[in-house]
């Protein structure tokens, strides 16, 4: 039976142009620029200096505190610059630029394709390897994985859900990874199971990935406790809260974490990175990126070294066309638009999309006609129109009653609004205001 | 040239204008039915009504509010069609101008334009004309299907009108003059097709139902309001029929007569003047159903739909406050 979350959601056009395209290596650019903050939490502390020679996997910056993650070099070469450069969000951020020379890996990294199934016995050792490899949640949030896989005192883990839902249009990185690295992902799930002290893992995949479902279902027969569950293709099925509800029927209470109801959700990319960190001793310095879009001459799923500039990948698929109006890092719903072609791929970049003016055209805003479509599609049961109406008038008196901070920022409301009111922008403003109020209390 | 914008970067192909355009398409079967049944006079009434509503909105935007005219969203066209639908084919055209001014000028623009009005503009326009010119508003030309230019000389009574006058209070002279006789009650087929007297857009049940299916298919509206409105009327009139409160009109005839289908499909589903949540919509529709039956059966007016919807319009802010969805992660163990 296909599962889904009970309220809201929508069915945008899928545009999965790259779903049939096998992952190919993007190759090495001339330079990579690696940001020291590619995760939520504190930026990593730089431990190298300009002029130093590094190899792929060399530690560049160490985790600064618990909520942080180390950053590794993704290439071999010479560090030519350490300094502020414009990041994805337009703000300056610390980046380490390396001139690529050769293609060497740091010692101890197993770069072969051989699948290793023997999970180490010592959980402390496993945890240390994940921590040292700088594994973070690759679904978008970038929350350091070691924290997420540590069950807090007094809490009990029951479900490990491996998130193979890729509900954003165009993106196929997770789909391809599941098709091509299925067994590695299953072993990765068993590793996390071991850390959590539970036996079972559920791999959730949405209906529009029949090949991934088929391959995963076939392989999971060999691994006791790992099961595939099919979910409806609906946006935002891949959202952590909505996925938990679809699979378990439980709801994450407002302002609580999934572990409070016994759930841990890990993106398939993250689980694969866990496998590589533990079994191959390979730090997280490359990932799968879908390069696609309605103005892309062709689409591709690339294995990309972190720090690779967007332009390098865009040129690989034939470059921008006259019609390209927006370049998006991530999906068209939740991704970030950039005009800086040097923006580097990070651990969190699931896709780079070249979208046309037509598909991204923001029509002029008109009056709210109270159609209620924003309420119908909100998967959190919020009233986006009301949050927006008040935010527009700087009225933040009802933020708690309106549950503004429960917004998951999926953008369903703004996508749907026939009056083209920027509902998500107002919800984000309200969410920030709600956080301020909570801080004061 | 690359641009920066905030998320989401893509949008549903449906905007306000598409929605309104789809409503207009859904109204086309009923427009054709009106032209077929009432001929040239129906065309005159509809065109006058549409032109007056659009012109009124345009002039108010342009010269009174001094803002770019909002007529491009087609909502004034819909108000114009719906106002025309609520009028008899024989109405003097100057009265339509007054109705259009009340609908657009007072009910819609004075409240701030599209999206801000509390009451359904077309219905307020209709009720205003109804209480101001009761004679002309209740003189129904007989249908003359097929004969486009036939003059509207003959007038007949509607099923609900006959019902209202069979309670023994009307003089026998009036009964004969306006053919208020049980023998003149139309049969189901005529009511379903629209071969009966009545306002322009309300007579043909089949045309209205076609429009309903189109709007459901295009997801302009959900099924909730028409379903709950019509079901409530059906259930209540069944009970009353069973207890002989309304012996001459059975529940099915109630569904097919008067402005009920027009109201339940096109008026009670107007986005602006109805609740935003599904729960609220259901409550609103049931309220409309109850009020319609009460007015039809117990009041002096034969028709209850306009008043029922307008009264429920007034409750919408309250309903919206009550019927909010449960927020994820709250209020459930």
Coordinates of C-alpha atoms in Angstrom, one line a residue, chain A residues 7 12 169 241-242 244-245 249-254 320 324-328 331-339 341 355 357 359-363 366-376 379-383 385 403 406 411 414-420 424-425 428, chain B residues 1-20 70 73 75 112-118 215 218-222 224 269-279 281 313 316-317 319-321 323-333:
Chain A
X7 CA -3.3 16.9 4.9
X12 CA 3.6 19.7 -9.5
X169 CA 10.8 18.5 -9.6
X241 CA 7.7 15.5 9.5
X242 CA 5.4 14.5 6.6
X244 CA 7.3 10.3 9.6
X245 CA 3.5 10.7 9.6
X249 CA 1.1 7.6 11.6
X250 CA 2.7 9.6 14.3
X251 CA 3.2 13.3 14.4
X252 CA 6.2 15.2 15.6
X253 CA 4.8 17.5 18.3
X254 CA 5.3 21.2 17.7
X320 CA 23.4 28.3 -20.4
X324 CA 18.0 30.6 -18.9
X325 CA 16.7 33.1 -16.5
X326 CA 17.4 31.6 -13.1
X327 CA 20.1 29.3 -11.8
X328 CA 18.9 27.4 -8.7
X331 CA 15.0 22.2 -6.2
X332 CA 12.6 24.7 -7.6
X333 CA 10.5 24.8 -4.5
X334 CA 13.1 25.2 -1.7
X335 CA 16.3 25.9 -3.6
X336 CA 18.3 29.1 -3.7
X337 CA 18.7 31.2 -6.8
X338 CA 22.1 32.6 -7.5
X339 CA 23.7 34.8 -10.2
X341 CA 28.4 31.2 -11.5
X355 CA 15.2 27.4 -15.4
X357 CA 12.0 32.9 -17.6
X359 CA 8.7 28.8 -15.7
X360 CA 10.0 31.1 -13.1
X361 CA 8.0 34.2 -14.0
X362 CA 6.6 35.9 -11.0
X363 CA 3.4 37.5 -12.2
X366 CA -3.1 40.8 -7.1
X367 CA -5.6 40.9 -4.3
X368 CA -6.3 37.8 -2.2
X369 CA -9.6 36.3 -3.4
X370 CA -9.9 34.1 -0.3
X371 CA -9.9 31.0 -2.4
X372 CA -8.5 29.0 0.4
X373 CA -6.0 27.1 -1.8
X374 CA -3.1 28.0 0.5
X375 CA -4.9 26.4 3.4
X376 CA -5.8 23.3 1.4
X379 CA 0.9 20.1 4.9
X380 CA 1.2 21.6 8.4
X381 CA -2.4 22.8 8.7
X382 CA -1.5 26.5 8.9
X383 CA -3.4 29.5 7.5
X385 CA -3.1 33.8 4.0
X403 CA 1.7 28.6 14.8
X406 CA 5.6 25.3 12.6
X411 CA 6.5 26.8 -0.5
X414 CA 3.2 30.4 -2.6
X415 CA 3.3 28.0 -5.5
X416 CA -0.4 27.5 -5.5
X417 CA -1.6 31.1 -4.7
X418 CA -3.5 32.3 -7.8
X419 CA -3.1 35.9 -6.7
X420 CA 0.7 35.3 -6.6
X424 CA 6.3 31.9 1.9
X425 CA 8.3 35.1 2.2
X428 CA 9.5 33.1 6.8
Chain B
X1 CA 20.3 38.0 -17.8
X2 CA 20.0 36.0 -14.6
X3 CA 17.7 37.0 -11.9
X4 CA 17.5 36.3 -8.2
X5 CA 14.2 35.5 -6.5
X6 CA 13.0 34.0 -3.3
X7 CA 11.7 30.4 -3.1
X8 CA 9.6 28.9 -4.5
X9 CA 10.9 29.5 -8.0
X10 CA 8.1 28.0 -9.9
X11 CA 4.3 28.6 -9.8
X12 CA 1.1 26.8 -10.5
X13 CA -0.1 27.6 -14.0
X14 CA -3.4 28.7 -12.4
X15 CA -3.7 32.4 -11.5
X16 CA -6.7 34.5 -10.6
X17 CA -7.5 35.2 -14.2
X18 CA -7.5 31.5 -15.2
X19 CA -9.8 30.7 -12.3
X20 CA -12.2 33.4 -13.2
X70 CA -8.9 45.7 -12.0
X73 CA -9.3 39.7 -13.7
X75 CA -14.5 39.0 -11.9
X112 CA -12.2 47.6 -1.2
X113 CA -12.7 45.7 -4.4
X114 CA -12.1 42.0 -5.3
X115 CA -11.5 39.9 -2.2
X116 CA -12.7 42.4 0.3
X117 CA -16.4 42.3 -0.1
X118 CA -18.5 40.6 2.6
X215 CA -15.6 23.5 -12.3
X218 CA -10.9 22.1 -13.4
X219 CA -10.6 22.2 -9.6
X220 CA -12.0 25.7 -9.4
X221 CA -14.2 24.6 -6.5
X222 CA -14.5 21.5 -4.4
X224 CA -18.4 20.3 -0.6
X269 CA -19.1 28.8 -4.0
X270 CA -17.9 32.3 -4.6
X271 CA -14.4 32.3 -3.1
X272 CA -14.6 35.8 -1.6
X273 CA -17.8 35.5 0.3
X274 CA -17.5 32.0 1.6
X275 CA -15.3 30.4 4.2
X276 CA -11.7 29.4 3.4
X277 CA -11.5 26.0 5.1
X278 CA -13.3 22.8 4.1
X279 CA -14.9 22.5 7.6
X281 CA -17.5 25.5 3.8
X313 CA -22.3 35.5 4.0
X316 CA -18.4 33.9 7.1
X317 CA -15.9 35.9 9.3
X319 CA -17.1 30.7 10.6
X320 CA -13.6 31.4 9.5
X321 CA -12.6 32.0 13.1
X323 CA -13.2 26.4 11.6
X324 CA -9.5 26.5 11.5
X325 CA -7.6 23.3 10.6
X326 CA -5.7 21.4 13.3
X327 CA -2.0 22.4 13.1
X328 CA 0.4 19.5 12.6
X329 CA 1.9 18.3 15.8
X330 CA -0.7 20.0 18.1
X331 CA -3.8 18.8 19.8
X332 CA -3.3 15.1 19.2
X333 CA -1.7 12.6 21.4

